[in-house]
Short mmCIF file of C-alpha atoms and ligand atoms in Angstrom, two decimals:
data_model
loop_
_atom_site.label_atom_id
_atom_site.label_comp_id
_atom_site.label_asym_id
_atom_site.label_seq_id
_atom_site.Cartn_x
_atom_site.Cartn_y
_atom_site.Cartn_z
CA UNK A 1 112.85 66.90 197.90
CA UNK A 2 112.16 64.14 195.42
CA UNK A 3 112.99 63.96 192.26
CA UNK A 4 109.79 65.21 190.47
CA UNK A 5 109.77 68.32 192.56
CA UNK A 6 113.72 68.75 191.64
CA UNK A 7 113.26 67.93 187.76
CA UNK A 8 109.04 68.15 187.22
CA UNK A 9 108.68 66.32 183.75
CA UNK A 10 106.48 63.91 182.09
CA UNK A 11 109.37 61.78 180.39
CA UNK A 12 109.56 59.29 183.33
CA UNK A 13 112.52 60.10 184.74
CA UNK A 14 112.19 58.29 187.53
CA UNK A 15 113.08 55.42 185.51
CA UNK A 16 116.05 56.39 183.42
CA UNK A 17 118.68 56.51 186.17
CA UNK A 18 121.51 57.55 183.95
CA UNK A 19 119.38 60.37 182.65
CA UNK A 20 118.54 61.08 185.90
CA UNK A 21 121.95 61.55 187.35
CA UNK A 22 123.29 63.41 183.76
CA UNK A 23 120.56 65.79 184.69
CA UNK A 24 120.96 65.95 188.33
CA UNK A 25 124.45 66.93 187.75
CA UNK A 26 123.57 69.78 185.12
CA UNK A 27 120.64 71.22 187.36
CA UNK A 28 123.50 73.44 189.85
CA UNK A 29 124.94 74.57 187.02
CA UNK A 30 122.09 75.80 185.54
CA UNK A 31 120.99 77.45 188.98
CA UNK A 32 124.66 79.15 188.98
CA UNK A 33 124.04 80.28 185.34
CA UNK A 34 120.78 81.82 186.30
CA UNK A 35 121.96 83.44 189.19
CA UNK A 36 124.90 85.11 187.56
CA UNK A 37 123.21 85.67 184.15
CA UNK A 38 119.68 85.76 184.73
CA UNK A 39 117.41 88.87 185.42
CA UNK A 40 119.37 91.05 187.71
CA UNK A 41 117.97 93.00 190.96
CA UNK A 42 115.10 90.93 190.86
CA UNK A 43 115.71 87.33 192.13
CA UNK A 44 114.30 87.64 195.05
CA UNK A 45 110.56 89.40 193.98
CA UNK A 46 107.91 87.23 194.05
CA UNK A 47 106.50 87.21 190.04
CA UNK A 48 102.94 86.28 189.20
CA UNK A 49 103.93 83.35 186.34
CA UNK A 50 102.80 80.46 184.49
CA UNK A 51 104.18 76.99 185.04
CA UNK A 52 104.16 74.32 183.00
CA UNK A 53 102.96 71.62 185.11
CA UNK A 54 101.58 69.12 181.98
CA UNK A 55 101.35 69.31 178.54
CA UNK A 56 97.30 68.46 178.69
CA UNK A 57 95.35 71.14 176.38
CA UNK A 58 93.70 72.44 179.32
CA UNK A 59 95.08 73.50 182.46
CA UNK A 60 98.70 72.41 181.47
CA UNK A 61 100.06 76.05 183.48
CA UNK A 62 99.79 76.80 186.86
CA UNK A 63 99.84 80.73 187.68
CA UNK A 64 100.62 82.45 191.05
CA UNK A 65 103.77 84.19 192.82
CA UNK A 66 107.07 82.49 192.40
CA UNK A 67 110.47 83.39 192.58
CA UNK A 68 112.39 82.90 189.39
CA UNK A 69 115.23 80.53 190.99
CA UNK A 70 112.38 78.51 192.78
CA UNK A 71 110.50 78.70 189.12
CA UNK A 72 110.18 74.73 188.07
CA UNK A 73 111.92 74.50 185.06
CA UNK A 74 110.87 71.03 183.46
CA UNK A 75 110.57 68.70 180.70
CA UNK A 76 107.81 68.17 179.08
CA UNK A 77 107.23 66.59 175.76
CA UNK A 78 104.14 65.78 173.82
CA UNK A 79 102.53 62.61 174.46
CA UNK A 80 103.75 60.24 172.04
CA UNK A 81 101.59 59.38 169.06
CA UNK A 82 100.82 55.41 168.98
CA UNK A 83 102.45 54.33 165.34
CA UNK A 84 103.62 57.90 164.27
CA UNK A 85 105.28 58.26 160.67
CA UNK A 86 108.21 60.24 159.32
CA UNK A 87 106.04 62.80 157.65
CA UNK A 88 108.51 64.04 154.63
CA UNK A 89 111.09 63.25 152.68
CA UNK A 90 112.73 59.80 151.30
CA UNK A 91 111.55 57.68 154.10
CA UNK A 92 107.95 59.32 153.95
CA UNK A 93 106.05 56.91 155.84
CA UNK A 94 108.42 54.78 157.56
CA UNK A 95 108.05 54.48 161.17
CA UNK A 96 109.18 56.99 162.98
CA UNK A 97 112.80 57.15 164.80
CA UNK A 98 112.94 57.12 168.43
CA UNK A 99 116.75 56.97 168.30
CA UNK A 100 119.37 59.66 166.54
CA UNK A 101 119.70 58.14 162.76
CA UNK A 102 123.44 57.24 162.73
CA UNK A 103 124.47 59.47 159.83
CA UNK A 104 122.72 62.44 161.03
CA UNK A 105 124.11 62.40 164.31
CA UNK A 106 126.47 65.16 164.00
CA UNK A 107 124.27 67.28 162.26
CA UNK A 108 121.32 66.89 164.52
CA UNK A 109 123.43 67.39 167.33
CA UNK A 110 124.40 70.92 165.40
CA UNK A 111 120.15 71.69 164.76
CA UNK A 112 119.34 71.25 168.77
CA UNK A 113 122.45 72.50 170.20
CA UNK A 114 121.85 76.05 168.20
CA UNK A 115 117.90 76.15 169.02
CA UNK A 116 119.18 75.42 172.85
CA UNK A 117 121.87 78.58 172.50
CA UNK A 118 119.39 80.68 171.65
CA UNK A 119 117.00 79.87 174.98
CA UNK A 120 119.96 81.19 177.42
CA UNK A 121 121.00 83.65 175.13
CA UNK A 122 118.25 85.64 175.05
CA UNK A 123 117.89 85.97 178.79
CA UNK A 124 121.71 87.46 178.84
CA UNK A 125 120.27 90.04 176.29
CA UNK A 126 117.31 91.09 178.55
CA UNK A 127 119.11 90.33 181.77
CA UNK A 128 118.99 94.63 182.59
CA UNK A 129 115.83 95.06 181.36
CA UNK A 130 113.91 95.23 184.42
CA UNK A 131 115.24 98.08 185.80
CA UNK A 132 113.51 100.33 183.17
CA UNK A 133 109.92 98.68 183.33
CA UNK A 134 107.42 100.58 181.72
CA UNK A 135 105.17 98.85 184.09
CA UNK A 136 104.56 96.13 186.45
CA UNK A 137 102.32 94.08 183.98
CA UNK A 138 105.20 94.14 181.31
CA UNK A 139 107.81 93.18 184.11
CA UNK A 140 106.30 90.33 184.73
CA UNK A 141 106.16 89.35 181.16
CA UNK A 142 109.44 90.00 180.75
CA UNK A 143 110.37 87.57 183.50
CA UNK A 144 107.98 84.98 181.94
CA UNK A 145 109.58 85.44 178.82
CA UNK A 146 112.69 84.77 180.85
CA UNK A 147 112.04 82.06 182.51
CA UNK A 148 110.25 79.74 179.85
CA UNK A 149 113.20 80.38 177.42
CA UNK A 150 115.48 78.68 180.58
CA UNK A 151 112.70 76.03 180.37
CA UNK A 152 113.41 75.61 176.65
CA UNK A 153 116.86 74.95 177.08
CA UNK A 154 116.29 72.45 179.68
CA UNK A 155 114.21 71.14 176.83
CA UNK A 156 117.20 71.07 174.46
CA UNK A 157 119.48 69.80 177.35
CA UNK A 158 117.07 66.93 177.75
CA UNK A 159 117.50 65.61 174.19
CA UNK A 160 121.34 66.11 174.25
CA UNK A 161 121.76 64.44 177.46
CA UNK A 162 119.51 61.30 176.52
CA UNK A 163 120.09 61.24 172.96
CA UNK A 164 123.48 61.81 172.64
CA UNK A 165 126.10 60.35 175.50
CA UNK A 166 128.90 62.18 176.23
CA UNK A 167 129.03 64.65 173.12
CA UNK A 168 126.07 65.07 174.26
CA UNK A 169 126.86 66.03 177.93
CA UNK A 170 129.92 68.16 176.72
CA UNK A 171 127.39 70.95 174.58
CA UNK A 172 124.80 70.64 177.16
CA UNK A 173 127.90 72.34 179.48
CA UNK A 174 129.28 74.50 176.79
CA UNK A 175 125.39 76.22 176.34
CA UNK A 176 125.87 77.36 180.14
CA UNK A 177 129.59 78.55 179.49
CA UNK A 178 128.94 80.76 176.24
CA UNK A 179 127.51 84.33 176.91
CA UNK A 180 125.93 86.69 174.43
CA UNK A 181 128.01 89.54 173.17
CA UNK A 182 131.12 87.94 174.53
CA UNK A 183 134.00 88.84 172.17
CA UNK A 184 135.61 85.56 173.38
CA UNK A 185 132.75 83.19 173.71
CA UNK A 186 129.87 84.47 172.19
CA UNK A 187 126.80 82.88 171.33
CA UNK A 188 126.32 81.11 168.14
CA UNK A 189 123.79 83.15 166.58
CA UNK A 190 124.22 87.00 165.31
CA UNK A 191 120.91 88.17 166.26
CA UNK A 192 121.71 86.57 169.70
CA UNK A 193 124.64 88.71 170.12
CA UNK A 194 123.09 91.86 169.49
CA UNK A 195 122.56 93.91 172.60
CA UNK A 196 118.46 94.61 174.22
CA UNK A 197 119.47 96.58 176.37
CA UNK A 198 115.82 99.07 176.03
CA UNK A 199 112.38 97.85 175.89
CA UNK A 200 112.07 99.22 171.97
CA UNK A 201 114.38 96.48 171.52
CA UNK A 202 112.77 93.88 173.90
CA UNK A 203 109.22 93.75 172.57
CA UNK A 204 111.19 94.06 168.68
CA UNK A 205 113.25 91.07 169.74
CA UNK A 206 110.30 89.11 170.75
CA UNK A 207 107.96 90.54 168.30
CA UNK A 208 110.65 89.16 165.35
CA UNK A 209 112.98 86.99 166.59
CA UNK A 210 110.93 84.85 168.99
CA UNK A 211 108.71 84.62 166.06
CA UNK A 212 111.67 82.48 163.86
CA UNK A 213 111.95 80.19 166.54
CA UNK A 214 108.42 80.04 166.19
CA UNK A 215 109.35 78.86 162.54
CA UNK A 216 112.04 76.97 163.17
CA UNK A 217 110.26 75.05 166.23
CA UNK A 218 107.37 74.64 163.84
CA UNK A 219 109.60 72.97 161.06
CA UNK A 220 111.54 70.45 163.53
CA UNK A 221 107.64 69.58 165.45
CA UNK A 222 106.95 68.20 162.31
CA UNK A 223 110.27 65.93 162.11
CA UNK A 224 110.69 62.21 161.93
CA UNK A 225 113.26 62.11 165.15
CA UNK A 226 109.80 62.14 167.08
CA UNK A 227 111.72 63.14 170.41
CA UNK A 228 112.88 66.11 168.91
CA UNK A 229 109.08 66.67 167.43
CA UNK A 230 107.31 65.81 170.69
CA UNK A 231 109.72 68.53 172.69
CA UNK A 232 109.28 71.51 170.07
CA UNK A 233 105.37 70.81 170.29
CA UNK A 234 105.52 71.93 173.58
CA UNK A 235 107.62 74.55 173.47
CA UNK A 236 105.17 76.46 171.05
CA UNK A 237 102.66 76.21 172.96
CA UNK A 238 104.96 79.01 175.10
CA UNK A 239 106.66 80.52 172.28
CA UNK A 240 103.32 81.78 171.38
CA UNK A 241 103.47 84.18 174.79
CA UNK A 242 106.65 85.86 173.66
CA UNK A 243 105.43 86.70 170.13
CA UNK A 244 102.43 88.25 171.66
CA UNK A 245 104.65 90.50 174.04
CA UNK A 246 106.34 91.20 170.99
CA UNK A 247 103.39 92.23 168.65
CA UNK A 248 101.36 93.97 171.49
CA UNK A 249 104.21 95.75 172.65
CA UNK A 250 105.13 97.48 169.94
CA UNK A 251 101.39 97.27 168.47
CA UNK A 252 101.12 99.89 172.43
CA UNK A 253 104.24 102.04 171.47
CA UNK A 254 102.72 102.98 168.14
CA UNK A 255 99.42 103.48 169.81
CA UNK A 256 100.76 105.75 172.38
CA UNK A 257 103.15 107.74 169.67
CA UNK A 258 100.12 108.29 167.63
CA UNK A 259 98.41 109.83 170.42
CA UNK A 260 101.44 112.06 171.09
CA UNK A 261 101.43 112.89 167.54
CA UNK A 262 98.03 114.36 167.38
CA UNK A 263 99.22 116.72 170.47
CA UNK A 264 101.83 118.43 168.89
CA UNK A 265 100.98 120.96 166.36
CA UNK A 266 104.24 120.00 164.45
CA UNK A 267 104.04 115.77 165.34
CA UNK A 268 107.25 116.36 167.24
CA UNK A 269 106.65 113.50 169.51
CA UNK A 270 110.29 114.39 171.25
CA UNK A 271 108.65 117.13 172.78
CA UNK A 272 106.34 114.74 174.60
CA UNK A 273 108.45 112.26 175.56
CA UNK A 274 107.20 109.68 172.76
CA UNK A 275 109.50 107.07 170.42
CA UNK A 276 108.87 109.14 166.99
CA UNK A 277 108.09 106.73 164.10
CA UNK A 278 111.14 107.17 162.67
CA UNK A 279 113.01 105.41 165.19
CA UNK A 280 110.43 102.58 165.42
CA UNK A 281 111.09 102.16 161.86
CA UNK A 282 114.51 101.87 162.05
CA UNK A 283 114.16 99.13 165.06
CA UNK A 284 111.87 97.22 162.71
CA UNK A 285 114.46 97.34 159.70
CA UNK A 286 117.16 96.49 162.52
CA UNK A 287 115.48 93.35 164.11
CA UNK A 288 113.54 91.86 160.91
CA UNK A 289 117.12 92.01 158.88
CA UNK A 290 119.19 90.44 161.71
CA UNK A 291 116.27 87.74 162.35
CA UNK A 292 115.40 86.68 158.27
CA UNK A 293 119.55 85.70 158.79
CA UNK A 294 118.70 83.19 161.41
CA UNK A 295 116.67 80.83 158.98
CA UNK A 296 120.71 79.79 156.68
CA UNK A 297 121.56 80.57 153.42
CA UNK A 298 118.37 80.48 150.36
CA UNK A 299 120.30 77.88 149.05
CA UNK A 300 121.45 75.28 150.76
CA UNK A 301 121.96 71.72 150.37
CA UNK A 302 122.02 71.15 154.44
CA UNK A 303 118.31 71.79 154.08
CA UNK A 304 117.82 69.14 151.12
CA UNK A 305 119.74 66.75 153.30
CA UNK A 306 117.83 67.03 156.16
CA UNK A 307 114.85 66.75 154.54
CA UNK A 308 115.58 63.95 152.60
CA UNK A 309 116.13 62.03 155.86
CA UNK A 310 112.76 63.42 157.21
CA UNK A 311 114.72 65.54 160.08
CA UNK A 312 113.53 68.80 159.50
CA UNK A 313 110.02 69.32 157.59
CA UNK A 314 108.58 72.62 156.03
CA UNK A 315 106.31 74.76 158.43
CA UNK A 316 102.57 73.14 158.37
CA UNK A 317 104.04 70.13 156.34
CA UNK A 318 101.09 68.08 156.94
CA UNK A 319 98.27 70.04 156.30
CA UNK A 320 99.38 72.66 153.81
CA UNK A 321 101.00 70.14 151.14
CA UNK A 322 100.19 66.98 149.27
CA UNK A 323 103.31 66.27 147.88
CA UNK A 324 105.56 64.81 151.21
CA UNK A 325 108.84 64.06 148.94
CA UNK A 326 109.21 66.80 147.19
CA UNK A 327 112.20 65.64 145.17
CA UNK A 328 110.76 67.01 141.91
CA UNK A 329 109.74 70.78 141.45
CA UNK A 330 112.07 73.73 141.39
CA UNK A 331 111.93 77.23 143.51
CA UNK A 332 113.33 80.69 141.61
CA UNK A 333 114.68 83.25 143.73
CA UNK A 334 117.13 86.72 142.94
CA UNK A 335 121.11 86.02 143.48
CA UNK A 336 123.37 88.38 142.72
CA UNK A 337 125.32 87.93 139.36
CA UNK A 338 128.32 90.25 137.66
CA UNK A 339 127.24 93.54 140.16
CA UNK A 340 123.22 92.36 138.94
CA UNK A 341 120.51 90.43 140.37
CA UNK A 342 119.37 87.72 138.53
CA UNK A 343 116.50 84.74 138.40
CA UNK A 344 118.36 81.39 139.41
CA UNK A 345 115.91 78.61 139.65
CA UNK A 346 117.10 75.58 142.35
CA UNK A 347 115.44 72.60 143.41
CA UNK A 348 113.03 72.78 145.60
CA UNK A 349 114.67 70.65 148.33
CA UNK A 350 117.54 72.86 148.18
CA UNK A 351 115.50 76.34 148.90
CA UNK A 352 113.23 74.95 151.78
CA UNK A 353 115.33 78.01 154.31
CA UNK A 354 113.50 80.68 152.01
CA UNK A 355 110.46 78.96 151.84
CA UNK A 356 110.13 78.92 155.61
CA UNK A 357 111.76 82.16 155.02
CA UNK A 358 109.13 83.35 153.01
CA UNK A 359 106.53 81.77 155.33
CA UNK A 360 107.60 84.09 158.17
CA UNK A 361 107.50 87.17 156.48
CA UNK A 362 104.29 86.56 155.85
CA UNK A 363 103.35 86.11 159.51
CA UNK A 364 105.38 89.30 160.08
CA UNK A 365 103.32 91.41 157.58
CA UNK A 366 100.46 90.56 159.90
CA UNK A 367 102.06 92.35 163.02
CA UNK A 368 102.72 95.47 160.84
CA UNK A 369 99.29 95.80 159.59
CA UNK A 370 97.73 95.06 163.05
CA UNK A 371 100.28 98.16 164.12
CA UNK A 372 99.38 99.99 161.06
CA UNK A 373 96.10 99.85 162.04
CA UNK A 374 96.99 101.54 165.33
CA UNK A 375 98.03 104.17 163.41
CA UNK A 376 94.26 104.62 161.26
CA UNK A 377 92.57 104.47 164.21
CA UNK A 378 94.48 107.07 165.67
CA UNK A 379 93.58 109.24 162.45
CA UNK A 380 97.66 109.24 161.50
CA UNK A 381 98.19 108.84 157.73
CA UNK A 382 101.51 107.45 157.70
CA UNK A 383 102.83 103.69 157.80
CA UNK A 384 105.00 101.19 159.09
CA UNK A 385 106.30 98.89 156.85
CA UNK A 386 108.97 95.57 156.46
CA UNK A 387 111.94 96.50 155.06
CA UNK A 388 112.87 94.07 151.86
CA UNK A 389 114.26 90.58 152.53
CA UNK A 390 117.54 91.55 151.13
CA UNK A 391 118.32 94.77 153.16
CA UNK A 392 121.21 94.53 155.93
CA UNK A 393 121.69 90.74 155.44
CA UNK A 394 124.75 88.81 156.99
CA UNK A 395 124.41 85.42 155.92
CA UNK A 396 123.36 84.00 152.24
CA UNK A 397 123.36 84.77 148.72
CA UNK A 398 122.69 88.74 150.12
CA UNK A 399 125.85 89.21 152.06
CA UNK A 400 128.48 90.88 151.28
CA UNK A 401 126.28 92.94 148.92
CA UNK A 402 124.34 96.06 149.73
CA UNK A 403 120.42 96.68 149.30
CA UNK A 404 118.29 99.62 150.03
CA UNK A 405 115.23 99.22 152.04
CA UNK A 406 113.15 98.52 148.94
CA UNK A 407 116.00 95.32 147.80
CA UNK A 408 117.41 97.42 144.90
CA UNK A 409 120.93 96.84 144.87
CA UNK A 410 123.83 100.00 145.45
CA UNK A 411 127.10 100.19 146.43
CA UNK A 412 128.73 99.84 149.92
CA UNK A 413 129.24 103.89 149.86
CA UNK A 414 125.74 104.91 148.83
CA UNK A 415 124.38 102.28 151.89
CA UNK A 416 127.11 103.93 154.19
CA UNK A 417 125.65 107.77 153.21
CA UNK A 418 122.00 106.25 153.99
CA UNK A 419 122.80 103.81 156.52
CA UNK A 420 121.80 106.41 159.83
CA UNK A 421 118.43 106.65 157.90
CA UNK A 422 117.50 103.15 157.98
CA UNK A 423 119.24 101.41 161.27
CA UNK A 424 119.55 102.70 164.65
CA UNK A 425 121.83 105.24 165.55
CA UNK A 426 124.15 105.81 168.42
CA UNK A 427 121.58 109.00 168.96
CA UNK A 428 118.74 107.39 168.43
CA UNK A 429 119.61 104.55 170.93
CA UNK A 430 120.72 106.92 173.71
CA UNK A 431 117.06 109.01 173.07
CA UNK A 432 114.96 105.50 173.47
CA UNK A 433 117.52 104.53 176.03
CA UNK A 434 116.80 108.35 177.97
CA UNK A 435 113.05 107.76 177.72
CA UNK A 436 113.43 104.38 179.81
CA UNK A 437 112.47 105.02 183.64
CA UNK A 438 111.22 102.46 185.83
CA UNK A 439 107.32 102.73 186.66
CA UNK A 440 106.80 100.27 188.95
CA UNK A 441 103.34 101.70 190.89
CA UNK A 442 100.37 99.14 190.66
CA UNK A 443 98.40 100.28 187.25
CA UNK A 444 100.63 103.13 186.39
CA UNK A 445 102.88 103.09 183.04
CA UNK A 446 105.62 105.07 180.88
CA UNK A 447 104.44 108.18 178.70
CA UNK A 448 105.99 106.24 175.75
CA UNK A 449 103.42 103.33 175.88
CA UNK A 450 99.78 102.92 175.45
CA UNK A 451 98.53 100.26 178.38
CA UNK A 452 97.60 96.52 177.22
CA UNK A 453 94.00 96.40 176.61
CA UNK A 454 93.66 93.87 179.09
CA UNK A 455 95.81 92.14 181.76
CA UNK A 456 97.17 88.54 181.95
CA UNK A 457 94.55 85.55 182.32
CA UNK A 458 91.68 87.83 183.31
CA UNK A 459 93.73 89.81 185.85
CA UNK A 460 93.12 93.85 185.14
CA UNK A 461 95.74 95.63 183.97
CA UNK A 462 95.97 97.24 187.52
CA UNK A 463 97.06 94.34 189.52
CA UNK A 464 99.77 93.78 191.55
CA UNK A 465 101.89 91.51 188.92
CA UNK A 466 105.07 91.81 190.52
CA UNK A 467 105.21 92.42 194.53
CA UNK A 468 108.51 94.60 194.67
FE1 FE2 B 1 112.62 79.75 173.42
FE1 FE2 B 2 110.88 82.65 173.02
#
């Protein structure tokens, strides 16, 4: 087999021999990860995927049957732009950096190795998942979902390996050695820790935290290390898939509960076999809370630094602002003060996490009116909603304190009297968890989901996605 069949990419390969070989040697223990960690019981079924096959605008994916471990994970970056600029920042302007800047090295190295933990992370979360498919069609986008986040850490593993030497080559091991939810080596993220072990979780994992790396993949595509931009460039371009999974899954669940609504005289969707709103709420409030941590603290001078050296840029930096440096100009956000929250106004530089923060939330509000729409249409008066940024936070200027789901502040016992009201509990997870049997009959589905409106890249709905 030669080598572009073993590693497909568009980074000439072929030519960088000590690439090459760094990569050679990862690619069996990558194989041996996916094999032990990734999708279990279903290795073996041929999957109707997308490849990346080139990064052209059109035709860049390939569909038809593969299976998973013969699925040709690759690297592909943008093509390079001739003469391209660092776009932000104190060297706005200057020409671009094709190698690591010295004195970021270590924290650059930090940025891609936690983006890369979160690509093999996420398919130890959802490794169970297919055994409870509502259907084939969602199957198989589970196992795309799958497979292009192990593409996206071959991504990472490309920069580390050529970028970086042998630091470089030790995290690019340690991403395949850490597993999520291990107590002894667990994955670097929270969120990424958190179990998905029911498809209420999957599509509110992909729905919300997909959709930061969305953010964060949007912010480092726009940075002045123009490897690192040209490989998260890419990777959007797929990351778009998952958010749609996401959105339309639980934009279906809704659907289908406000259909089972309407047949009960008393709403009692548990009669029917439906996911109640309730419960859907409390996901949301779960997932949103758990994913808002993922973009740092609101203030932070990490974020000032790395924009000052034009690493990591604000989402859209070059078409939604004028001002590149952004050294003057001051952000005010709520901190908590003396048991009371109170104004505190930073520099800008030093609150770009909330503003992409803040960016994100927006772009979340947009899922739960497209859901709450679902709801209208289905003639059911009440709504879904995003809890406040403050609720159930872990890392910042909100942890350690305790918010209701509208951000007022209370004390740890009044959250711990209302807590089963506003997160998952044990109950409600074993109810979702009891509603989740496999339906794995061409063009059949669950009772607890509406079907997609249509299929995947003009395939009906009733098609033999996965051949089982
Ligand atoms: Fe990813
Ligand atoms: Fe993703």
């Amino acid at each position: 087999m030669n080598l572009y069949d073993r590693i497909p990419n568009n980074v000439n390969l072929s030519e960088d021999k000590r690439l090459q070989r760094a990569l050679e040697k990862w690619l069996p223990n990558f194989l041996a990860w996916w094999h032990d960690m990734g999708p279990e019981g279903f290795q073996e079924k041929e999957v109707w995927l997308r490849t990346a096959v080139d990064v052209g605008s059109e035709g860049w994916a390939h569909f038809d049957y593969v299976k998973m471990p013969d699925y040709r994970w690759g690297i592909f970056l943008e093509p390079a732009q001739p003469d391209a600029k660092v776009g932000f920042g104190d060297n706005y302007g200057q020409p671009a950096y094709q190698e690591v800047p010295g004195e970021f090295r270590n924290a650059l190295r930090r940025i891609i190795v936690t983006q890369g933990d979160t690509e093999p992370a996420s398919v130890e979360q959802q490794r169970q998942l297919g055994h409870t498919c509502p259907s084939l069609y969602d199957l198989r986008n589970l196992f795309q979902v799958n497979v292009e986040e192990g593409r996206h850490l071959w991504a990472m593993v490309y920069l580390l390996h050529g970028y970086f030497g042998r630091d470089g080559r030790d995290e690019a091991d340690a991403l395949l050695e850490r597993r999520s939810g291990n107590p002894d080596k667990p994955r670097i993220l929270e969120a990424f820790n958190q179990p998905c072990d029911d498809w209420l979780n999957f599509f509110a994992f992909t729905m919300f935290t997909d959709r930061d790396g969305k953010y964060q993949l949007s912010a480092l595509a726009e940075s002045g290390f123009e490897p690192l931009a040209r490989t998260c460039k890419f990777m959007l371009t797929e990351e778009a898939h998952h958010m749609f999974v996401g959105d339309t899954g639980l934009s279906r669940v809704v659907k289908r509960t406000a259909q089972l609504m309407k047949q009960n005289p008393n709403e009692d969707v548990r009669a029917l076999g439906g996911i109640p709103l309730d419960i859907i709420q409390k996901y949301i409030n779960f997932w949103f809370s758990y994913s808002l941590d993922l973009f740092g603290g609101e203030i932070s001078s990490n974020s000032a630094d790395f924009f000052a050296a034009g690493l990591k840029g604000r989402f859209k930096e070059q078409d939604q602002y004028t001002d590149h440096v952004a050294a003057e100009g001051s952000f005010t956000l709520l901190v908590v003060e003396d048991g009371k929250l109170v104004p505190r106004e930073v520099p800008l530089r030093n609150a770009l996490n909330e503003i992409l923060r803040g960016e994100y939330v927006k772009d979340c509000e947009k899922g739960l009116a497209r859901w709450n729409k679902a709801l209208a249409d289905e003639g059911i008066s009440e709504r879904l909603f995003l809890p406040n940024v403050r609720f159930h936070r872990h890392v910042g200027e909100y942890a350690g304190h305790y918010f209701d789901l509208e951000g007022k502040l209370i004390t740890k016992e009044e959250f711990e009297a209302a807590k089963s009201e506003w997160l998952p509990t044990m109950e409600d997870r074993e109810y979702v968890g009891s509603l989740m049997k496999p339906v794995t009959e061409v063009g059949r589905i669950a009772n607890w989901i509406a079907p997609p409106a249509t299929g995947i890249k003009g395939k009906p709905f009733e098609f033999e996605y996965v051949r089982l």
